[in-house]
Amino acid sequence: MRRRWMPAVALVGLLSLAACGGGGGDQGATGGESASRQVEVYSWWTGPGEADGLKAMRGIFEKQNPDLTFFDAAVAGGSGNNARAVLAAKLQADTPPDTFQGHAGAELQGYIKAGDLEPVNFLYDELKLKGVFPDQLVQQITVNGQIYSVPVNIHRSNVLWFSPSVLREAGVAGPPATIPEFVAALEKVKATGKIPLSIGSEWTLTHLLESVLLGSLGPDAYTALWAPGADWSTPQITRALTDFKTIVSYAGPPQDDWQPASKQVADGEAAFNIMGDWAYGFFHNPPDGGLGKQSKVDFDWAPAPGTDGTFMWLSDSFTLPKGAKNRDGAVAWLKVAASKEGQDAFNPKKGSIPARKDADPALYTDYLADALKDWSEDRLVGSIQHGVVANQPWLAAINEAVGLFQAGQDVAALQAALADAAAANAQ
Ligand code: GAL
């Protein structure tokens, strides 16, 4: 039997999460015949905004595969910390879903190394996918020449979302370009009584931390942190973590997840939120899924302070787990996920840009046009919270350190815990 890591904290409540089939999931089919037609697609896209993207791709899948039944096995919880814990239990029990969402980079490499996934080179050959995705992205999902997933998008993590009206009210001329400017702007907003910075559940603080580390250290020093033997004890890191402490001191009450935190900006209750560009889908999509807010009026965006010219990326990919019930059904899903039609339906709703290089640029307007341009021009660095640079045990240790920091506000303890996490997990 395979041994695998599972975060102890995430095991709490695992049964209840698994038992309800997730936040937005369908009821699974039980009968023999229907079960063989059913394709279990596992993700964490249940909430407003992100579920819209999945729904759009599901529509194409159902149109192209009238003989198959899509089973939405999503487990609620932004950024997938819950979903990955439930998935670890399913893989441990050798009852994998037919296909699951994972992040390109260190996160997927963990599943590959554990032997959970079947290579999909045959699909790359059949669909002529080599050359369709950026080389650097394919490298993140390849081990020993075998490719193990189909990337469906590129998201940007280092986005500062802001409320133009709250900034005006506070006398802040525009989005802050540096961390000192950011702190000055937060202070001005505080004086108005509005929330300077909105935050969500615990993982959103790790998300904030990755942008602050990048903004304070710059892309070279940030990238160097993920190499084996990296020195996490430097004064530069102490300064970055002190910046983090200062910024967090302006945060409003933690919200349940990323959506209510981002919504505080779009509703003009908070000035700033640092969140990935899935927030764009949520703000922009019509009210049956998103908030139907007006771009540049209700919300606006800029690179997170100090990170202009760097695109902190992540990519959602779908996999072919070994030993799943409906391999053919999973392959049918992967074909849709890989296709231009699938990606061009999914991404404009999801708030992401396509992983494919040949998608239709006319569909990517407003914020998404900026993202497309920056993806092709900016320096690239990988996200921590969203699986690119740190594997799952490392991320769990970082999440734990940040959680303790939230309670104690102790910069030295945070730096020591981050150094220990790196020493224990960097490969
Ligand atoms: C990320 C994921 C995105 C989005 C976000 C919030 O990890 O890659 O697609 O869903 O979490 O849930």
CSV table of C-alpha atoms and ligand atoms in Angstrom, one decimal:
chain,number,residue,atom,x,y,z
A,1,MET,CA,0.0,0.0,0.0
A,2,ARG,CA,1.2,3.5,-0.8
A,3,ARG,CA,2.1,5.7,2.2
A,4,ARG,CA,1.2,9.3,1.9
A,5,TRP,CA,1.2,12.5,3.8
A,6,MET,CA,-2.1,13.9,5.1
A,7,PRO,CA,-2.3,17.1,7.2
A,8,ALA,CA,-3.6,16.1,10.7
A,9,VAL,CA,-5.6,19.3,11.0
A,10,ALA,CA,-7.3,18.7,7.7
A,11,LEU,CA,-8.4,15.3,8.8
A,12,VAL,CA,-10.7,16.9,11.3
A,13,GLY,CA,-14.1,17.0,9.7
A,14,LEU,CA,-12.9,14.9,6.8
A,15,LEU,CA,-15.7,12.4,7.2
A,16,SER,CA,-18.4,15.1,7.1
A,17,LEU,CA,-16.9,16.7,4.1
A,18,ALA,CA,-16.6,13.4,2.2
A,19,ALA,CA,-20.0,12.3,3.3
A,20,CYS,CA,-21.8,15.3,1.9
A,21,GLY,CA,-19.9,14.9,-1.4
A,22,GLY,CA,-18.6,18.4,-1.1
A,23,GLY,CA,-20.1,21.9,-1.2
A,24,GLY,CA,-21.5,22.0,-4.7
A,25,GLY,CA,-21.2,18.4,-5.8
A,26,ASP,CA,-23.9,16.3,-7.4
A,27,GLN,CA,-25.3,13.2,-5.9
A,28,GLY,CA,-23.3,10.2,-7.2
A,29,ALA,CA,-25.0,7.5,-9.2
A,30,THR,CA,-25.2,4.2,-7.5
A,31,GLY,CA,-26.5,1.7,-10.0
A,32,GLY,CA,-24.2,-0.5,-12.1
A,33,GLU,CA,-25.1,0.8,-15.5
A,34,SER,CA,-25.3,4.5,-14.5
A,35,ALA,CA,-22.1,4.3,-12.5
A,36,SER,CA,-20.2,3.1,-15.6
A,37,ARG,CA,-21.4,6.1,-17.6
A,38,GLN,CA,-20.7,8.5,-14.8
A,39,VAL,CA,-17.5,10.6,-14.8
A,40,GLU,CA,-16.5,11.8,-11.4
A,41,VAL,CA,-14.7,15.2,-11.8
A,42,TYR,CA,-13.1,16.3,-8.6
A,43,SER,CA,-12.3,19.9,-7.9
A,44,TRP,CA,-12.9,22.6,-5.2
A,45,TRP,CA,-14.8,24.9,-7.5
A,46,THR,CA,-18.1,25.1,-5.7
A,47,GLY,CA,-18.3,28.8,-4.8
A,48,PRO,CA,-19.5,31.8,-6.7
A,49,GLY,CA,-17.3,32.8,-9.6
A,50,GLU,CA,-15.2,29.6,-9.8
A,51,ALA,CA,-18.1,27.3,-10.2
A,52,ASP,CA,-19.2,29.3,-13.3
A,53,GLY,CA,-16.0,28.2,-15.1
A,54,LEU,CA,-16.6,24.6,-14.3
A,55,LYS,CA,-20.2,24.8,-15.4
A,56,ALA,CA,-19.2,26.3,-18.8
A,57,MET,CA,-16.7,23.5,-19.5
A,58,ARG,CA,-19.2,20.9,-18.2
A,59,GLY,CA,-21.7,22.2,-20.8
A,60,ILE,CA,-19.3,21.4,-23.6
A,61,PHE,CA,-18.4,18.0,-22.2
A,62,GLU,CA,-22.1,17.1,-22.0
A,63,LYS,CA,-22.8,18.3,-25.5
A,64,GLN,CA,-19.9,16.3,-26.9
A,65,ASN,CA,-20.5,13.2,-24.8
A,66,PRO,CA,-24.3,12.5,-24.6
A,67,ASP,CA,-23.6,9.0,-23.4
A,68,LEU,CA,-21.7,10.1,-20.3
A,69,THR,CA,-22.9,11.6,-17.1
A,70,PHE,CA,-20.9,14.4,-15.5
A,71,PHE,CA,-20.7,13.9,-11.7
A,72,ASP,CA,-19.5,17.1,-9.9
A,73,ALA,CA,-17.5,15.7,-7.0
A,74,ALA,CA,-16.3,19.2,-5.8
A,75,VAL,CA,-15.3,19.7,-2.2
A,76,ALA,CA,-15.9,23.2,-0.9
A,77,GLY,CA,-13.1,25.5,0.3
A,78,GLY,CA,-11.1,28.0,-1.6
A,79,SER,CA,-7.6,27.0,-2.8
A,80,GLY,CA,-8.4,23.4,-2.2
A,81,ASN,CA,-6.8,22.7,1.3
A,82,ASN,CA,-10.0,20.8,2.2
A,83,ALA,CA,-10.3,19.0,-1.2
A,84,ARG,CA,-6.7,17.8,-1.1
A,85,ALA,CA,-7.2,16.3,2.4
A,86,VAL,CA,-10.3,14.4,1.2
A,87,LEU,CA,-8.5,13.4,-2.0
A,88,ALA,CA,-5.5,12.0,0.0
A,89,ALA,CA,-7.9,9.7,1.9
A,90,LYS,CA,-9.5,8.6,-1.4
A,91,LEU,CA,-6.1,7.8,-2.9
A,92,GLN,CA,-5.0,6.0,0.2
A,93,ALA,CA,-8.1,3.9,0.1
A,94,ASP,CA,-7.5,3.2,-3.7
A,95,THR,CA,-10.8,4.8,-4.6
A,96,PRO,CA,-9.6,7.7,-6.7
A,97,PRO,CA,-12.1,10.0,-8.6
A,98,ASP,CA,-12.0,9.5,-12.4
A,99,THR,CA,-10.1,12.8,-12.7
A,100,PHE,CA,-9.0,15.4,-10.2
A,101,GLN,CA,-7.8,19.0,-10.3
A,102,GLY,CA,-4.2,19.6,-9.2
A,103,HIS,CA,-1.7,22.5,-9.5
A,104,ALA,CA,1.1,22.2,-11.9
A,105,GLY,CA,4.4,22.2,-10.1
A,106,ALA,CA,5.5,20.8,-6.8
A,107,GLU,CA,1.9,19.8,-5.8
A,108,LEU,CA,1.4,17.5,-8.9
A,109,GLN,CA,4.9,16.2,-8.7
A,110,GLY,CA,3.9,14.8,-5.3
A,111,TYR,CA,1.1,12.7,-6.9
A,112,ILE,CA,3.4,11.7,-9.7
A,113,LYS,CA,6.1,10.5,-7.4
A,114,ALA,CA,3.6,8.6,-5.2
A,115,GLY,CA,2.6,6.7,-8.4
A,116,ASP,CA,-1.0,7.9,-8.3
A,117,LEU,CA,-1.2,9.1,-11.9
A,118,GLU,CA,-1.1,7.5,-15.4
A,119,PRO,CA,1.0,9.4,-18.0
A,120,VAL,CA,-1.1,11.1,-20.7
A,121,ASN,CA,1.6,11.3,-23.4
A,122,PHE,CA,-0.8,9.3,-25.6
A,123,LEU,CA,-3.2,12.3,-25.5
A,124,TYR,CA,-0.5,14.8,-26.2
A,125,ASP,CA,0.4,12.7,-29.3
A,126,GLU,CA,-3.2,12.2,-30.4
A,127,LEU,CA,-4.3,15.8,-29.9
A,128,LYS,CA,-0.9,17.2,-31.0
A,129,LEU,CA,-0.7,19.1,-27.7
A,130,LYS,CA,3.1,19.4,-27.6
A,131,GLY,CA,3.7,22.9,-28.8
A,132,VAL,CA,0.2,24.0,-27.8
A,133,PHE,CA,1.2,24.7,-24.2
A,134,PRO,CA,4.2,26.8,-23.1
A,135,ASP,CA,7.3,24.5,-22.6
A,136,GLN,CA,8.0,25.8,-19.2
A,137,LEU,CA,4.5,24.7,-18.1
A,138,VAL,CA,4.8,21.3,-19.6
A,139,GLN,CA,8.1,20.8,-17.6
A,140,GLN,CA,6.1,21.4,-14.4
A,141,ILE,CA,3.9,18.3,-15.1
A,142,THR,CA,6.6,16.1,-16.6
A,143,VAL,CA,8.8,13.5,-14.8
A,144,ASN,CA,11.3,11.4,-16.7
A,145,GLY,CA,9.8,12.4,-20.1
A,146,GLN,CA,6.3,11.4,-19.0
A,147,ILE,CA,3.6,14.1,-19.0
A,148,TYR,CA,1.0,13.6,-16.2
A,149,SER,CA,-1.8,16.1,-16.7
A,150,VAL,CA,-3.7,18.6,-18.9
A,151,PRO,CA,-3.3,22.2,-17.8
A,152,VAL,CA,-6.5,24.2,-18.3
A,153,ASN,CA,-5.5,27.7,-17.3
A,154,ILE,CA,-3.0,30.2,-16.0
A,155,HIS,CA,-4.0,32.2,-12.9
A,156,ARG,CA,-2.1,35.2,-11.5
A,157,SER,CA,-1.7,35.3,-7.7
A,158,ASN,CA,-0.1,38.7,-7.1
A,159,VAL,CA,-3.1,41.0,-7.8
A,160,LEU,CA,-4.1,44.0,-5.7
A,161,TRP,CA,-7.8,44.5,-6.0
A,162,PHE,CA,-9.0,47.9,-4.8
A,163,SER,CA,-12.1,50.0,-4.5
A,164,PRO,CA,-11.7,53.3,-6.5
A,165,SER,CA,-14.3,55.0,-4.3
A,166,VAL,CA,-12.7,54.0,-1.0
A,167,LEU,CA,-9.3,55.2,-2.2
A,168,ARG,CA,-10.9,58.6,-3.3
A,169,GLU,CA,-12.6,59.0,0.0
A,170,ALA,CA,-9.3,58.4,1.8
A,171,GLY,CA,-7.3,60.8,-0.5
A,172,VAL,CA,-5.2,58.0,-1.9
A,173,ALA,CA,-4.3,59.0,-5.5
A,174,GLY,CA,-3.9,55.5,-7.0
A,175,PRO,CA,-2.9,52.0,-6.3
A,176,PRO,CA,0.4,51.9,-4.2
A,177,ALA,CA,3.4,50.7,-6.3
A,178,THR,CA,5.7,49.8,-3.4
A,179,ILE,CA,5.3,48.4,0.1
A,180,PRO,CA,6.0,51.7,1.9
A,181,GLU,CA,3.3,53.4,-0.3
A,182,PHE,CA,1.0,50.5,0.5
A,183,VAL,CA,1.4,51.0,4.3
A,184,ALA,CA,0.9,54.8,3.9
A,185,ALA,CA,-2.3,54.1,1.9
A,186,LEU,CA,-3.6,51.6,4.5
A,187,GLU,CA,-3.1,54.2,7.2
A,188,LYS,CA,-5.1,56.8,5.3
A,189,VAL,CA,-7.9,54.4,4.7
A,190,LYS,CA,-7.9,53.5,8.4
A,191,ALA,CA,-8.6,57.1,9.2
A,192,THR,CA,-11.8,57.0,7.2
A,193,GLY,CA,-13.2,54.1,9.3
A,194,LYS,CA,-13.4,51.8,6.2
A,195,ILE,CA,-11.6,48.4,6.3
A,196,PRO,CA,-8.1,49.0,4.9
A,197,LEU,CA,-7.4,45.4,3.9
A,198,SER,CA,-9.9,42.6,3.7
A,199,ILE,CA,-8.8,39.0,4.5
A,200,GLY,CA,-10.6,35.6,4.3
A,201,SER,CA,-9.9,32.2,5.9
A,202,GLU,CA,-6.5,31.1,7.0
A,203,TRP,CA,-5.1,30.2,3.6
A,204,THR,CA,-5.7,33.7,2.4
A,205,LEU,CA,-2.9,34.9,4.8
A,206,THR,CA,-0.4,32.6,3.1
A,207,HIS,CA,-1.7,34.0,-0.2
A,208,LEU,CA,-1.0,37.5,1.1
A,209,LEU,CA,2.4,36.4,2.5
A,210,GLU,CA,3.6,35.2,-1.0
A,211,SER,CA,2.9,38.6,-2.5
A,212,VAL,CA,4.6,40.5,0.4
A,213,LEU,CA,7.7,38.2,0.2
A,214,LEU,CA,7.9,38.9,-3.6
A,215,GLY,CA,7.2,42.6,-3.2
A,216,SER,CA,9.8,43.0,-0.4
A,217,LEU,CA,12.5,40.6,-1.7
A,218,GLY,CA,12.2,40.9,-5.4
A,219,PRO,CA,11.9,38.0,-7.9
A,220,ASP,CA,15.5,36.7,-7.7
A,221,ALA,CA,15.6,36.4,-3.9
A,222,TYR,CA,12.0,35.1,-3.9
A,223,THR,CA,12.9,32.3,-6.4
A,224,ALA,CA,16.0,31.4,-4.5
A,225,LEU,CA,13.9,30.6,-1.4
A,226,TRP,CA,12.7,27.3,-3.0
A,227,ALA,CA,16.0,25.8,-3.8
A,228,PRO,CA,17.5,23.2,-1.4
A,229,GLY,CA,19.7,24.8,1.2
A,230,ALA,CA,18.2,28.3,0.8
A,231,ASP,CA,18.9,30.6,3.7
A,232,TRP,CA,15.7,31.7,5.4
A,233,SER,CA,17.5,33.5,8.3
A,234,THR,CA,18.7,36.6,6.4
A,235,PRO,CA,17.9,40.2,7.5
A,236,GLN,CA,16.1,40.6,4.2
A,237,ILE,CA,13.6,38.0,5.2
A,238,THR,CA,13.2,39.5,8.6
A,239,ARG,CA,12.4,42.8,6.9
A,240,ALA,CA,9.9,41.1,4.6
A,241,LEU,CA,8.2,39.4,7.5
A,242,THR,CA,8.1,42.6,9.4
A,243,ASP,CA,6.4,44.2,6.4
A,244,PHE,CA,3.9,41.3,6.5
A,245,LYS,CA,3.2,42.0,10.2
A,246,THR,CA,2.6,45.7,9.5
A,247,ILE,CA,0.3,45.0,6.6
A,248,VAL,CA,-1.7,42.3,8.5
A,249,SER,CA,-2.2,44.9,11.3
A,250,TYR,CA,-4.5,46.7,8.9
A,251,ALA,CA,-6.7,43.7,8.1
A,252,GLY,CA,-10.4,43.6,8.9
A,253,PRO,CA,-12.2,40.7,10.6
A,254,PRO,CA,-11.3,37.4,8.8
A,255,GLN,CA,-14.1,36.3,6.5
A,256,ASP,CA,-15.1,32.7,5.9
A,257,ASP,CA,-13.3,32.3,2.6
A,258,TRP,CA,-11.9,34.4,-0.2
A,259,GLN,CA,-15.3,35.4,-1.8
A,260,PRO,CA,-16.7,37.4,1.2
A,261,ALA,CA,-13.3,39.1,1.6
A,262,SER,CA,-13.1,40.1,-2.0
A,263,LYS,CA,-16.7,41.2,-1.9
A,264,GLN,CA,-15.9,43.8,0.8
A,265,VAL,CA,-13.8,45.6,-1.8
A,266,ALA,CA,-16.4,45.4,-4.6
A,267,ASP,CA,-19.1,46.6,-2.2
A,268,GLY,CA,-17.0,49.6,-1.1
A,269,GLU,CA,-16.6,48.4,2.5
A,270,ALA,CA,-12.8,47.7,2.2
A,271,ALA,CA,-10.1,49.5,0.2
A,272,PHE,CA,-7.8,46.6,-0.7
A,273,ASN,CA,-7.6,42.8,-1.1
A,274,ILE,CA,-4.7,40.8,-2.4
A,275,MET,CA,-6.2,37.8,-4.1
A,276,GLY,CA,-5.7,35.7,-7.2
A,277,ASP,CA,-7.5,36.6,-10.4
A,278,TRP,CA,-10.3,34.2,-9.8
A,279,ALA,CA,-11.6,37.3,-8.0
A,280,TYR,CA,-12.2,38.8,-11.4
A,281,GLY,CA,-14.6,36.1,-12.4
A,282,PHE,CA,-16.5,36.5,-9.2
A,283,PHE,CA,-16.7,40.4,-9.5
A,284,HIS,CA,-17.5,40.4,-13.2
A,285,ASN,CA,-19.7,37.4,-13.9
A,286,PRO,CA,-23.4,38.2,-14.0
A,287,PRO,CA,-25.4,37.8,-10.8
A,288,ASP,CA,-26.5,34.3,-11.4
A,289,GLY,CA,-23.0,33.2,-10.4
A,290,GLY,CA,-20.9,36.3,-9.8
A,291,LEU,CA,-21.5,39.8,-8.4
A,292,GLY,CA,-22.2,41.6,-11.7
A,293,LYS,CA,-20.0,44.5,-10.6
A,294,GLN,CA,-18.7,47.2,-12.9
A,295,SER,CA,-15.0,47.1,-13.8
A,296,LYS,CA,-13.0,50.2,-13.0
A,297,VAL,CA,-16.0,51.6,-11.1
A,298,ASP,CA,-16.8,49.1,-8.4
A,299,PHE,CA,-13.3,47.4,-8.5
A,300,ASP,CA,-10.0,48.0,-10.1
A,301,TRP,CA,-6.6,46.2,-10.0
A,302,ALA,CA,-2.8,46.6,-10.0
A,303,PRO,CA,0.1,44.3,-9.4
A,304,ALA,CA,0.6,43.7,-5.6
A,305,PRO,CA,2.8,46.4,-4.2
A,306,GLY,CA,6.5,46.0,-5.2
A,307,THR,CA,5.7,43.3,-7.8
A,308,ASP,CA,5.2,45.2,-11.0
A,309,GLY,CA,6.8,43.3,-13.9
A,310,THR,CA,6.6,39.9,-12.2
A,311,PHE,CA,3.7,37.5,-12.8
A,312,MET,CA,3.3,35.1,-9.9
A,313,TRP,CA,1.6,32.2,-11.7
A,314,LEU,CA,-0.2,29.0,-11.0
A,315,SER,CA,-2.1,26.5,-13.2
A,316,ASP,CA,-5.0,24.2,-12.7
A,317,SER,CA,-4.5,20.9,-14.4
A,318,PHE,CA,-6.6,17.7,-14.7
A,319,THR,CA,-5.2,14.2,-14.2
A,320,LEU,CA,-5.8,10.6,-15.0
A,321,PRO,CA,-5.6,8.7,-11.7
A,322,LYS,CA,-4.5,5.1,-11.8
A,323,GLY,CA,-7.3,2.6,-10.9
A,324,ALA,CA,-10.3,4.9,-11.3
A,325,LYS,CA,-13.6,3.4,-12.3
A,326,ASN,CA,-14.2,5.2,-15.6
A,327,ARG,CA,-10.9,5.7,-17.5
A,328,ASP,CA,-12.6,6.3,-20.8
A,329,GLY,CA,-14.9,8.9,-19.3
A,330,ALA,CA,-11.9,10.6,-17.7
A,331,VAL,CA,-10.1,10.7,-21.1
A,332,ALA,CA,-13.2,12.3,-22.6
A,333,TRP,CA,-13.1,15.0,-19.9
A,334,LEU,CA,-9.3,15.6,-20.5
A,335,LYS,CA,-10.0,16.0,-24.2
A,336,VAL,CA,-12.4,18.8,-23.4
A,337,ALA,CA,-10.1,20.4,-20.9
A,338,ALA,CA,-7.3,20.3,-23.4
A,339,SER,CA,-9.3,21.8,-26.3
A,340,LYS,CA,-9.4,25.3,-27.5
A,341,GLU,CA,-13.2,25.3,-27.2
A,342,GLY,CA,-13.1,24.0,-23.6
A,343,GLN,CA,-10.4,26.5,-22.5
A,344,ASP,CA,-12.2,29.4,-24.2
A,345,ALA,CA,-15.4,28.5,-22.5
A,346,PHE,CA,-13.9,27.9,-19.1
A,347,ASN,CA,-11.3,30.7,-18.7
A,348,PRO,CA,-13.3,33.9,-19.4
A,349,LYS,CA,-15.7,32.8,-16.6
A,350,LYS,CA,-13.0,31.5,-14.3
A,351,GLY,CA,-11.0,34.8,-14.4
A,352,SER,CA,-8.0,33.1,-15.8
A,353,ILE,CA,-6.2,33.0,-19.2
A,354,PRO,CA,-5.9,29.8,-21.2
A,355,ALA,CA,-2.9,27.5,-20.8
A,356,ARG,CA,-3.1,27.0,-24.6
A,357,LYS,CA,-1.1,29.5,-26.7
A,358,ASP,CA,-3.7,29.5,-29.5
A,359,ALA,CA,-6.8,30.6,-27.7
A,360,ASP,CA,-8.9,33.4,-29.1
A,361,PRO,CA,-7.6,36.7,-27.6
A,362,ALA,CA,-10.8,38.5,-28.4
A,363,LEU,CA,-12.5,36.6,-25.6
A,364,TYR,CA,-10.1,38.0,-23.0
A,365,THR,CA,-11.0,41.6,-22.5
A,366,ASP,CA,-10.7,44.1,-19.6
A,367,TYR,CA,-8.6,42.6,-16.7
A,368,LEU,CA,-8.1,39.4,-18.7
A,369,ALA,CA,-6.4,41.4,-21.6
A,370,ASP,CA,-3.9,42.8,-19.0
A,371,ALA,CA,-3.3,39.3,-17.7
A,372,LEU,CA,-2.6,37.9,-21.2
A,373,LYS,CA,-0.2,40.7,-22.0
A,374,ASP,CA,1.7,40.4,-18.6
A,375,TRP,CA,1.9,36.6,-18.9
A,376,SER,CA,3.8,37.0,-22.2
A,377,GLU,CA,6.0,39.9,-21.1
A,378,ASP,CA,6.6,39.7,-17.3
A,379,ARG,CA,9.2,37.7,-15.3
A,380,LEU,CA,7.5,34.5,-14.0
A,381,VAL,CA,7.7,33.2,-10.4
A,382,GLY,CA,5.7,30.4,-8.8
A,383,SER,CA,3.0,30.6,-6.2
A,384,ILE,CA,3.4,29.1,-2.7
A,385,GLN,CA,-0.2,28.6,-1.7
A,386,HIS,CA,-1.3,27.3,-5.1
A,387,GLY,CA,1.2,24.4,-5.5
A,388,VAL,CA,3.9,25.6,-7.7
A,389,VAL,CA,7.0,26.0,-5.5
A,390,ALA,CA,6.3,24.0,-2.4
A,391,ASN,CA,5.1,20.4,-2.1
A,392,GLN,CA,2.1,19.6,0.1
A,393,PRO,CA,4.0,18.8,3.4
A,394,TRP,CA,6.0,22.1,3.0
A,395,LEU,CA,2.8,24.1,2.3
A,396,ALA,CA,1.1,22.5,5.3
A,397,ALA,CA,4.1,23.6,7.5
A,398,ILE,CA,3.9,27.1,6.0
A,399,ASN,CA,0.1,27.3,6.6
A,400,GLU,CA,0.7,26.2,10.2
A,401,ALA,CA,3.4,28.8,10.8
A,402,VAL,CA,1.2,31.5,9.3
A,403,GLY,CA,-1.7,30.4,11.5
A,404,LEU,CA,0.4,30.6,14.6
A,405,PHE,CA,1.7,34.0,13.5
A,406,GLN,CA,-1.9,35.2,13.1
A,407,ALA,CA,-2.5,34.4,16.8
A,408,GLY,CA,0.9,35.5,18.2
A,409,GLN,CA,2.2,38.2,15.8
A,410,ASP,CA,5.8,37.0,16.5
A,411,VAL,CA,8.1,37.7,13.5
A,412,ALA,CA,11.1,35.8,14.9
A,413,ALA,CA,9.0,32.7,15.5
A,414,LEU,CA,7.5,32.9,12.0
A,415,GLN,CA,10.9,33.2,10.5
A,416,ALA,CA,12.2,30.3,12.5
A,417,ALA,CA,9.2,28.1,11.6
A,418,LEU,CA,9.6,29.0,7.9
A,419,ALA,CA,13.3,28.1,8.0
A,420,ASP,CA,12.5,24.8,9.7
A,421,ALA,CA,9.8,24.1,7.0
A,422,ALA,CA,12.3,24.7,4.2
A,423,ALA,CA,15.0,22.6,5.8
A,424,ALA,CA,12.6,19.7,6.3
A,425,ASN,CA,11.0,19.8,2.9
A,426,ALA,CA,13.1,21.4,0.1
A,427,GLN,CA,14.1,18.8,-2.5
B,1,GAL,C1,-6.7,28.1,-6.4
B,1,GAL,C2,-7.1,27.5,-7.7
B,1,GAL,C3,-8.0,28.5,-8.4
B,1,GAL,C4,-9.1,29.0,-7.5
B,1,GAL,C5,-8.6,29.4,-6.2
B,1,GAL,C6,-9.6,29.7,-5.2
B,1,GAL,O1,-5.9,27.2,-5.7
B,1,GAL,O2,-6.0,27.2,-8.5
B,1,GAL,O3,-8.5,27.8,-9.6
B,1,GAL,O4,-10.1,28.1,-7.5
B,1,GAL,O5,-7.8,28.4,-5.6
B,1,GAL,O6,-10.4,28.7,-4.8
